[in-house]
Short mmCIF file of C-alpha atoms in Angstrom, two decimals:
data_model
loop_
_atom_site.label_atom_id
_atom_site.label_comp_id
_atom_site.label_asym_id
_atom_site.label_seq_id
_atom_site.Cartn_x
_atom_site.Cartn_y
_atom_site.Cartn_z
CA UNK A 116 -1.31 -4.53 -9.52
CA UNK A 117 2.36 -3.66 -8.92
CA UNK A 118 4.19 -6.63 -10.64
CA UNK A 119 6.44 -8.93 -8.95
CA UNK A 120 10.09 -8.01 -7.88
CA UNK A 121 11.31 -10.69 -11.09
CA UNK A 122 9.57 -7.95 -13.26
CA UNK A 123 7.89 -8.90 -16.25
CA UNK A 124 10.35 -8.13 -19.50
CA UNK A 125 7.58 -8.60 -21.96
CA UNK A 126 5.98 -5.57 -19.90
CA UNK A 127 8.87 -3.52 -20.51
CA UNK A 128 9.07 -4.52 -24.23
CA UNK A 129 5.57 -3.33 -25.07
CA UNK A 130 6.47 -0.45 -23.11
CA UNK A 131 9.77 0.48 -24.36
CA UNK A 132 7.96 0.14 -28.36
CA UNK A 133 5.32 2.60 -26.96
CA UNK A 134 7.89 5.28 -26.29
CA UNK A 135 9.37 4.54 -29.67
CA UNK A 136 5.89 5.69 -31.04
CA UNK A 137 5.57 9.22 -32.36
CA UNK A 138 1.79 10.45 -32.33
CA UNK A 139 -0.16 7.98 -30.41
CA UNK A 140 -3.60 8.30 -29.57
CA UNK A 141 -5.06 9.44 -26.21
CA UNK A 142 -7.72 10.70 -24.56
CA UNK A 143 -9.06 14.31 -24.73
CA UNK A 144 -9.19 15.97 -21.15
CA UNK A 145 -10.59 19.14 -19.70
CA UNK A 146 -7.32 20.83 -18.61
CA UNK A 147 -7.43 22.85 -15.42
CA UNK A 148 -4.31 24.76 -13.04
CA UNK A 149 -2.13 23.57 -10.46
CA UNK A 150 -4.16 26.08 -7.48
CA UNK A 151 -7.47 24.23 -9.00
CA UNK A 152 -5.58 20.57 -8.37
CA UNK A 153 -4.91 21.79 -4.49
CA UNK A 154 -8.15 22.83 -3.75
CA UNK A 155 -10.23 19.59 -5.63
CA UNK A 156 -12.85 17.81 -3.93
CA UNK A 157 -14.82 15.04 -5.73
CA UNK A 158 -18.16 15.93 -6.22
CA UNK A 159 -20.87 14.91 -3.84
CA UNK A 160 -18.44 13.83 -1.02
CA UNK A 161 -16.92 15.41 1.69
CA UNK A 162 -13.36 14.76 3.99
CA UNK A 163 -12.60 11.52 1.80
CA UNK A 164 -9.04 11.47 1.27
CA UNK A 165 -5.24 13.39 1.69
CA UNK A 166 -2.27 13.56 0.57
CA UNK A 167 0.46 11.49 1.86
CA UNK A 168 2.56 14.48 2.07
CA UNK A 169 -0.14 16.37 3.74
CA UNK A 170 0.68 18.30 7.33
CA UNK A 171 -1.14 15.90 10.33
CA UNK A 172 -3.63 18.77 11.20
CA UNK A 173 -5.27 19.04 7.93
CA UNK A 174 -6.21 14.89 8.21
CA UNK A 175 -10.03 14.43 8.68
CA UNK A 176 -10.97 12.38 12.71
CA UNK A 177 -12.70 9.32 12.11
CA UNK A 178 -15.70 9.22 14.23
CA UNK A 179 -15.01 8.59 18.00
CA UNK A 180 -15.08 4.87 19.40
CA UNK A 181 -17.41 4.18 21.95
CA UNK A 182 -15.28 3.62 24.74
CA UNK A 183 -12.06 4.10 23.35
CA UNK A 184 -10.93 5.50 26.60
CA UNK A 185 -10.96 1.54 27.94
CA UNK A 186 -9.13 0.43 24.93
CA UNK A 187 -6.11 -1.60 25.89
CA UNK A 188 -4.76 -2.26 22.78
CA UNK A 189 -5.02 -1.14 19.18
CA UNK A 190 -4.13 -2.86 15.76
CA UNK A 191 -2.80 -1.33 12.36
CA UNK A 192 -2.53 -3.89 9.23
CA UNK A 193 -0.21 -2.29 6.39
CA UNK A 194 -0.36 -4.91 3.39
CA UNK A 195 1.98 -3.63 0.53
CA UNK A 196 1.70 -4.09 -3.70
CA UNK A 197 3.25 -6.56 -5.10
CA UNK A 198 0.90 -8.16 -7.88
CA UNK A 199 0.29 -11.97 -7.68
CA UNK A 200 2.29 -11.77 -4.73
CA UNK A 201 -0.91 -10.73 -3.38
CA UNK A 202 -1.66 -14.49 -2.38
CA UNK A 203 1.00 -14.43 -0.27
CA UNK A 204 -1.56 -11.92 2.25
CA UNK A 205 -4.56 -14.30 1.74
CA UNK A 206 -2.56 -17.30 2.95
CA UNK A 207 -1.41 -15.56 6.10
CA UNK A 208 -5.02 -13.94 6.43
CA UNK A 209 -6.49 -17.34 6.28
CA UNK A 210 -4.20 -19.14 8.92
CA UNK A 211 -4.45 -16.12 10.93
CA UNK A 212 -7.83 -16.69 11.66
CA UNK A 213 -7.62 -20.86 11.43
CA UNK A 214 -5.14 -19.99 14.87
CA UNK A 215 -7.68 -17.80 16.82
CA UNK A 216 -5.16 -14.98 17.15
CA UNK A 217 -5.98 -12.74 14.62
CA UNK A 218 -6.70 -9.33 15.97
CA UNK A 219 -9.93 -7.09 14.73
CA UNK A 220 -8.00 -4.50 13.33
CA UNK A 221 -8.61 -1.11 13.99
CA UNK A 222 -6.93 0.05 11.29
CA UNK A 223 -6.38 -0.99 7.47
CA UNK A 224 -4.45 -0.10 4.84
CA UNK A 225 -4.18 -0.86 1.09
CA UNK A 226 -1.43 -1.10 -1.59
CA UNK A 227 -1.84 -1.75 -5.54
CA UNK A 228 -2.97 -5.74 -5.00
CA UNK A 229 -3.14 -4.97 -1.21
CA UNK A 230 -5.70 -2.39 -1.86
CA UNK A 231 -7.58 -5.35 -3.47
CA UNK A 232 -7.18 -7.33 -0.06
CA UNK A 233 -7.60 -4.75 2.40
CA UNK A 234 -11.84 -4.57 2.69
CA UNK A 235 -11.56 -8.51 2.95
CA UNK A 236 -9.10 -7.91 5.96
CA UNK A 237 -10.55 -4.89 7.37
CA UNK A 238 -13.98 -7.36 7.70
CA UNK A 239 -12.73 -9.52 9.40
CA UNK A 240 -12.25 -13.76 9.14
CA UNK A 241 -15.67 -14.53 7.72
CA UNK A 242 -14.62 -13.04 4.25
CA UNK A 243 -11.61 -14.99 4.48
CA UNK A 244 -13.11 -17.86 2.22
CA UNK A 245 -13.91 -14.65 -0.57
CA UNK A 246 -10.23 -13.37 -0.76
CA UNK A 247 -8.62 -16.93 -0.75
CA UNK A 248 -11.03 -17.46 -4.10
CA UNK A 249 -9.54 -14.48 -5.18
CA UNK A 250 -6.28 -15.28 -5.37
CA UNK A 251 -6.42 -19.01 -5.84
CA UNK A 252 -9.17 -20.15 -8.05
CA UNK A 253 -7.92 -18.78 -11.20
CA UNK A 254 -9.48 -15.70 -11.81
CA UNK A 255 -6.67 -13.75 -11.82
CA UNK A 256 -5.35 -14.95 -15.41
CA UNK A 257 -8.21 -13.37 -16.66
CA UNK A 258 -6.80 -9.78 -16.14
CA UNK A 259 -3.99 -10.57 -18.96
CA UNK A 260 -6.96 -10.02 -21.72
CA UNK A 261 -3.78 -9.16 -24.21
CA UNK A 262 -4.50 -5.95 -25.91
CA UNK A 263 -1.06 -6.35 -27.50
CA UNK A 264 1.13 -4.40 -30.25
CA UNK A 265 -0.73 -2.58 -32.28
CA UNK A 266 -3.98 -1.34 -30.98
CA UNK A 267 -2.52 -1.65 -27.36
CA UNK A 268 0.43 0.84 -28.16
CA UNK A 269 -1.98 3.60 -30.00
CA UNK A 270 -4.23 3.62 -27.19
CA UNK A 271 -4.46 4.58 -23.71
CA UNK A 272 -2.82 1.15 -22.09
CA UNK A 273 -1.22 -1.99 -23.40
CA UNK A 274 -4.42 -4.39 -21.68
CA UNK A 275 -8.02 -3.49 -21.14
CA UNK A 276 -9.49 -2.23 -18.19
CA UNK A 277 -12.47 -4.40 -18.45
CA UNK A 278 -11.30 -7.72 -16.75
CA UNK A 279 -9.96 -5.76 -13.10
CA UNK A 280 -13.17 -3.46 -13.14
CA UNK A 281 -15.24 -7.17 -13.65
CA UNK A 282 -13.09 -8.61 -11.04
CA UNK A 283 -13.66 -6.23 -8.55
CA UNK A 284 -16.88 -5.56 -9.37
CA UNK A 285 -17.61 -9.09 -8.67
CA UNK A 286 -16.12 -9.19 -5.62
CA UNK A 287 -16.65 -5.66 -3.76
CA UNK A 288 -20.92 -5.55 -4.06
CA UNK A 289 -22.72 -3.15 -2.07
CA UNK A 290 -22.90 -5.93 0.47
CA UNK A 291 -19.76 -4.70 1.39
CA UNK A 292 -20.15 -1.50 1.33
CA UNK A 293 -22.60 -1.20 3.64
CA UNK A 294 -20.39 -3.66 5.94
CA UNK A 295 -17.27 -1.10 5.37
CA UNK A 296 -19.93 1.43 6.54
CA UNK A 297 -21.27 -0.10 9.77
CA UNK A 298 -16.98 -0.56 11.10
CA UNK A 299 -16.34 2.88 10.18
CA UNK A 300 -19.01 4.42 12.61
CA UNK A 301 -17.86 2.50 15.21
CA UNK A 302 -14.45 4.17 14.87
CA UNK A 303 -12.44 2.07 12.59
CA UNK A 304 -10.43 3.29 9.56
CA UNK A 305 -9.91 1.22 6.52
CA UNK A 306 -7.51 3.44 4.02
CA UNK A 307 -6.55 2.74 0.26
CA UNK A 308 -3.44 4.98 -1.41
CA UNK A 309 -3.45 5.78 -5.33
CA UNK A 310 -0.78 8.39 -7.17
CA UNK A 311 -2.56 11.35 -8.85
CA UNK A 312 -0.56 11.03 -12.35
CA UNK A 313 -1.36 14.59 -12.88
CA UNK A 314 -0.17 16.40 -9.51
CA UNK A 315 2.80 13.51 -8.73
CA UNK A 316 1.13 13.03 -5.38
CA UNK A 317 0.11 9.91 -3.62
CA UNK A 318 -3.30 10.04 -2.22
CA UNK A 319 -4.98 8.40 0.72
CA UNK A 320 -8.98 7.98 0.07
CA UNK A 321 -10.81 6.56 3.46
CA UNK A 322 -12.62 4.34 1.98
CA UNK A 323 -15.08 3.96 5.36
CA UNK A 324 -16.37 7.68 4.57
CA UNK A 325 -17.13 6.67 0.68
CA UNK A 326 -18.82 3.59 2.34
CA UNK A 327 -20.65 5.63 5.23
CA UNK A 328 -21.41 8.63 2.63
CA UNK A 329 -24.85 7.14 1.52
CA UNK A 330 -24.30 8.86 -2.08
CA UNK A 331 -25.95 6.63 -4.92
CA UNK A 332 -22.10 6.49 -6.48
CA UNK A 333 -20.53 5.66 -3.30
CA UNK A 334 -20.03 1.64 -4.44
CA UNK A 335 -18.84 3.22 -8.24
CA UNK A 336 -16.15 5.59 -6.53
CA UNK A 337 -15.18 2.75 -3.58
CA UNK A 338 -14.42 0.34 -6.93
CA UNK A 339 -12.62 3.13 -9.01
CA UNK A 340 -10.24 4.27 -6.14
CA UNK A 341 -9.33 0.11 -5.69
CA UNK A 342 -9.35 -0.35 -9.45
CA UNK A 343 -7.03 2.78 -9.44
CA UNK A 344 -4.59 1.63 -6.63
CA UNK A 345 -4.14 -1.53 -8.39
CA UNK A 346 -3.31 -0.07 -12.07
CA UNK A 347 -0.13 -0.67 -13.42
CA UNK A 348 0.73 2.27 -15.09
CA UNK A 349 0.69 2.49 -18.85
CA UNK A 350 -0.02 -1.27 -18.93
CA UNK A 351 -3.47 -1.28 -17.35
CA UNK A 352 -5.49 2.62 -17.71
CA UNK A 353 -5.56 5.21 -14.89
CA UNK A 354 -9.08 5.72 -13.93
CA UNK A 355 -10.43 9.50 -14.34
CA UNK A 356 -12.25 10.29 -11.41
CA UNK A 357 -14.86 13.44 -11.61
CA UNK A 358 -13.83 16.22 -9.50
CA UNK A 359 -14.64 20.17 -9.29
CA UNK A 360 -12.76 23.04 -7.61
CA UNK A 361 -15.19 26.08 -7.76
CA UNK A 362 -17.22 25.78 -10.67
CA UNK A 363 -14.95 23.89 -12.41
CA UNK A 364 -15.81 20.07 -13.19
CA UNK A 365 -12.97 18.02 -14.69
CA UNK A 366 -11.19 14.90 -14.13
CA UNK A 367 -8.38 13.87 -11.70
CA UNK A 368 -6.20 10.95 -13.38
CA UNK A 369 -5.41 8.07 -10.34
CA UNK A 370 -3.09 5.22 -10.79
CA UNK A 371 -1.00 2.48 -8.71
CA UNK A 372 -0.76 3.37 -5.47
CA UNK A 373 2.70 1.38 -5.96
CA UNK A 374 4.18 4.06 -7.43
CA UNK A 375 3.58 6.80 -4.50
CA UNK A 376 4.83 4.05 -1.90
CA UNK A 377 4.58 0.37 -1.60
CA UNK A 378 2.73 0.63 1.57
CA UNK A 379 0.95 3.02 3.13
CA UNK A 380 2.24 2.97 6.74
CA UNK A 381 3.02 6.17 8.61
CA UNK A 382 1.98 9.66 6.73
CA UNK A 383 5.13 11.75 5.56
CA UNK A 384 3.67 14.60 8.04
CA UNK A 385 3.74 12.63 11.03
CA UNK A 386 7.10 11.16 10.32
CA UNK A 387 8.77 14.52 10.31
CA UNK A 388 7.08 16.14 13.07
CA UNK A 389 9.18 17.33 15.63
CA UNK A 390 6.40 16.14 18.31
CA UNK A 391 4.81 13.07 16.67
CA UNK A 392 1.42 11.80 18.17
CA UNK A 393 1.67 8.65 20.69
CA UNK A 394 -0.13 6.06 21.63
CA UNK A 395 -2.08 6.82 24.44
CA UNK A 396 -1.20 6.48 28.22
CA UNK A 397 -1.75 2.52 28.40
CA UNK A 398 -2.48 1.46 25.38
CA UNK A 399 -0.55 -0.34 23.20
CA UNK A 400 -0.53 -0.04 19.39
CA UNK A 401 0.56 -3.00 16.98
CA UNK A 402 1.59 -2.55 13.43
CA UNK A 403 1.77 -5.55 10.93
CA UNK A 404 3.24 -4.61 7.98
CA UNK A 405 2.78 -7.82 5.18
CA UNK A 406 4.81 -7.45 2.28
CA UNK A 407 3.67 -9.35 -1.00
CA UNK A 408 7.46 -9.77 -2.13
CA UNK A 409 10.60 -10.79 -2.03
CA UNK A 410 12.78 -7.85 0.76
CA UNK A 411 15.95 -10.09 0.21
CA UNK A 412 18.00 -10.31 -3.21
CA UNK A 413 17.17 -12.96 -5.68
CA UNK A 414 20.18 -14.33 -7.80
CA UNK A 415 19.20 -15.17 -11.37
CA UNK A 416 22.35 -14.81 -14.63
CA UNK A 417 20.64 -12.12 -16.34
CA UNK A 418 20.96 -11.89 -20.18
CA UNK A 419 23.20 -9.35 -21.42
CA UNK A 420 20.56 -7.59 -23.45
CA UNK A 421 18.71 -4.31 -23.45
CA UNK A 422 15.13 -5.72 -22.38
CA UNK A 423 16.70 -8.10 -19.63
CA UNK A 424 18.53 -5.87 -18.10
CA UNK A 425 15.77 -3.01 -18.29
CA UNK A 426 13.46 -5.61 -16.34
CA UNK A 427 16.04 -6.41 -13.78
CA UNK A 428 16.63 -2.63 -12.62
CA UNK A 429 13.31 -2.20 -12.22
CA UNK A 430 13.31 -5.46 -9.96
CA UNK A 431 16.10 -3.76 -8.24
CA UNK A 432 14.08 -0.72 -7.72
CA UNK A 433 11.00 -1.98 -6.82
CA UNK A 434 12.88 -3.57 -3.97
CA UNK A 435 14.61 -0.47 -3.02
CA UNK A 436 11.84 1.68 -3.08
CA UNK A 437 9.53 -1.17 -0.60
CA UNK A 438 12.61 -1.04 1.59
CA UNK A 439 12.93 3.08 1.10
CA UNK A 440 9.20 2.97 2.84
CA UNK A 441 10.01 0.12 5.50
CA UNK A 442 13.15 1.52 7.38
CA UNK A 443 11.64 4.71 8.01
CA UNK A 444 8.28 3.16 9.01
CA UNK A 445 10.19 1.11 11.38
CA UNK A 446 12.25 3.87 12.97
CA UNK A 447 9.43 5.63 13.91
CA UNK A 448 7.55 2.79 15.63
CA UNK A 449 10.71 2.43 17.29
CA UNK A 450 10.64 6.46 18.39
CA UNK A 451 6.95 6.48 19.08
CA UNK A 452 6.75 3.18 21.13
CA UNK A 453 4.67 1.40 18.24
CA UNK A 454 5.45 -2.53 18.14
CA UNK A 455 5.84 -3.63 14.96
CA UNK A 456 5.90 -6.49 12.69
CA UNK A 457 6.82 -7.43 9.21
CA UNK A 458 6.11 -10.22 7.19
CA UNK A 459 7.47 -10.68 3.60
CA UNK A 460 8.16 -13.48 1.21
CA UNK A 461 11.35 -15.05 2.04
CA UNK A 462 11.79 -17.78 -0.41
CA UNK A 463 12.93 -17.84 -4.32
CA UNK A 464 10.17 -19.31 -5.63
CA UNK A 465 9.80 -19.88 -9.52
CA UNK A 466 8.23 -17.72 -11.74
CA UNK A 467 7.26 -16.95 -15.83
CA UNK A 468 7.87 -13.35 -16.84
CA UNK A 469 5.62 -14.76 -19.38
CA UNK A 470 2.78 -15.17 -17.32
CA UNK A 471 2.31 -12.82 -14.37
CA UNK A 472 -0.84 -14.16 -12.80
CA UNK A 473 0.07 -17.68 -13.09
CA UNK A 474 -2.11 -20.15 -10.65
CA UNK A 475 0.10 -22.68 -9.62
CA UNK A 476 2.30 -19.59 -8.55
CA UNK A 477 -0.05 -17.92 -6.09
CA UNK A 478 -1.51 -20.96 -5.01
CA UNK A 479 2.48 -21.65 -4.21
CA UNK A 480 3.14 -18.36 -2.88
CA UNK A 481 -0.12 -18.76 -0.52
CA UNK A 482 0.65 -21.76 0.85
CA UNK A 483 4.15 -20.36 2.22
CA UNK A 484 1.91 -17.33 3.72
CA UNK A 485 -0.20 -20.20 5.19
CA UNK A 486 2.55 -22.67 6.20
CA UNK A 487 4.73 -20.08 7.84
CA UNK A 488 1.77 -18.61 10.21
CA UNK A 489 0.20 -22.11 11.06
CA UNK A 490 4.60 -22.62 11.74
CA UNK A 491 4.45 -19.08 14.30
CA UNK A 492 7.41 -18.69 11.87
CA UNK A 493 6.44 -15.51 9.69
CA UNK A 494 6.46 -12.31 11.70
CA UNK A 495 9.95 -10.42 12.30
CA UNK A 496 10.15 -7.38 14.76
CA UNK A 497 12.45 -5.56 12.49
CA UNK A 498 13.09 -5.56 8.25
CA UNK A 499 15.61 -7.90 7.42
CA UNK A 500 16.73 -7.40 3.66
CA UNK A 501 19.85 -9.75 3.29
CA UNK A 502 18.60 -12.79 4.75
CA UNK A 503 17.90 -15.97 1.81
CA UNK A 504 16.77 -19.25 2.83
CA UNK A 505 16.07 -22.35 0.44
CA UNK A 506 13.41 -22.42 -2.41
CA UNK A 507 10.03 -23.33 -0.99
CA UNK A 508 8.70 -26.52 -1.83
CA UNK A 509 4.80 -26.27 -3.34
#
């Protein structure tokens, strides 16, 4: 999961000593061409993901809505990375649906930990009790299984896989699968974005066509792309996923999503069109955009040393780049007569480099997702990075 915006320095310690290693270990891969990486289609399945950069027309149609035509109003949910911030969506999730005005959204989409929240979302209230368990009981400390210095450094990541495939494994069963499946043929699109490490592009699986597929891997492939999406880089291992272009079977490598874009809101190609699609004639289209961090800036007297000053750029950037993806999002709801919303942490709220998936932390950070919905105080109709109100009190 993309890491908080107070970015973990022991992170960039193991990570800085792994560059300083000459000759480390990694996996052997079937190599294959740029023109093969273009044309790659995973094996078995058909029209299940883009690029982000990809041109509007070449974007598979989900399958028509049965009397979309009388539609009056449509809903997009954008929910961003941001780690163990991730708590912050269940809280609003939950007391969304505790105030009766949660919409059935019509559309879904998934970042790093928001990838991890966005089937619970796209299914609506009832699995509201499984994503609050999620990221409140505890579980998540079990995903810092420390594979520290040395091993870690010689091998393909600095912590195992194992505990985030287990996790999700637990939690996404074919149950939900077939549940993904039954929305999606009714017209509904529920969308998960990784970054191909080996072609620098973000891509943008629909996960309702794995669902709907009715391949025997479809529940393997639905888990890899969210285990993927939620990957930190280098500290947790990109998943290979099998793919073939021609007669030629190798291995794409995916990773966080976070590092394409920390949400997936509006495709590049549509952005830049000179004749952008729009809502139809009379209906009206909502986007809520729910940010698991921290838009405005966060004071903190920073040591003067390498490490700590390493771990505070990347704060700094990880901010930049969620804002980088915001502003334009926003200016084209603006020119396309979308009406959007955007929710983001807005309190300081203490927190151990030390220990990223802390529980007392997300079970803080839900509650002010909770409190400030129940409060009709959390959406804003525009970003707003400057704005810093006092610590939240647990």
């Amino acid at each position: 999961m993309t890491p908080p915006a107070n970015i973990c320095t022991r992170l960039v310690c193991q990570i800085l000593l792994a560059v300083l290693l000459i000759g480390c270990t990694s996996t052997q891969r079937v190599a294959y061409l740029a023109d093969e990486a273009n044309s790659a289609q995973v094996s078995g399945f058909h029209a299940i993901r883009t690029n982000l950069d990809a041109r509007p027309d070449t974007m598979a149609k989900p399958p028509q809505r049965a009397h979309a035509s009388s539609k009056a109003e449509m809903n997009y949910l954008v929910i961003s990375g941001g780690g163990s911030g991730g708590a912050f969506s269940a809280g609003v999730l939950k007391a969304w649906s505790e105030t009766g005005t949660r919409p059935r959204f019509d559309i879904v989409s998934g970042v790093s930990t928001g990838a991890l929240i966005a089937p619970y979302a796209f299914l609506g209230s009832s699995y509201d009790d499984r994503l609050v368990d999620l990221y409140t009981s505890g579980v998540a400390k079990n995903l810092v299984d420390a594979k520290w210095l040395p091993t870690g450094l010689l091998g393909t990541s600095l912590l195992k896989q194992g505990p985030l495939r287990k996790m999700v494994e637990r939690y996404i069963t074919e149950d939900v699968l077939k549940t993904v499946a039954v929305e999606y043929r009714k017209g509904r699109r529920l969308l998960v974005l990784t970054s191909n490490l080996d072609s620098q592009r973000a891509v943008i699986w629909d996960m309702g066509a794995i669902a709907n597929s009715g391949k025997p891997d479809a529940l393997r492939l639905f888990q890899d792309v969210l285990i993927a999406s939620a990957s930190i880089p280098g500290v947790y291992p990109a998943v290979l996923i099998r793919v073939h272009s021609g007669n030629h079977v190798f291995e794409e490598m995916h990773s966080d999503g976070g590092s394409g874009s920390q949400i997936l809101a509006v495709p590049d190609g549509f952005m830049t069109s000179a004749n952008p699609a729009k809502p139809r004639p009379g209906v009206r289209l909502n986007m809520y955009v729910l940010v698991n961090n921290a838009l405005m800036p966060e004071f903190e007297n920073v040591k003067n040393n390498t490490l700590s000053v390493m771990a505070r750029a990347y704060s700094i950037q990880v901010k930049s780049q969620t804002r980088s993806a915001l502003l334009p999002s926003y200016m084209f709801a603006q020119r396309v007569g979308i009406r959007f919303h955007v929710a983001s942490i807005d309190r300081q709220i203490d927190y151990s480099v030390l220990d990223p998936f802390n529980t007392e932390y997300m079970r803080s950070v839900f509650r002010l997702g909770y409190s400030e919905t129940i409060a009709g105080k959390l959406w804003k109709d525009k970003p707003i990075f400057s704005e810093t109100k006092a610590e939240f009190a647990p």
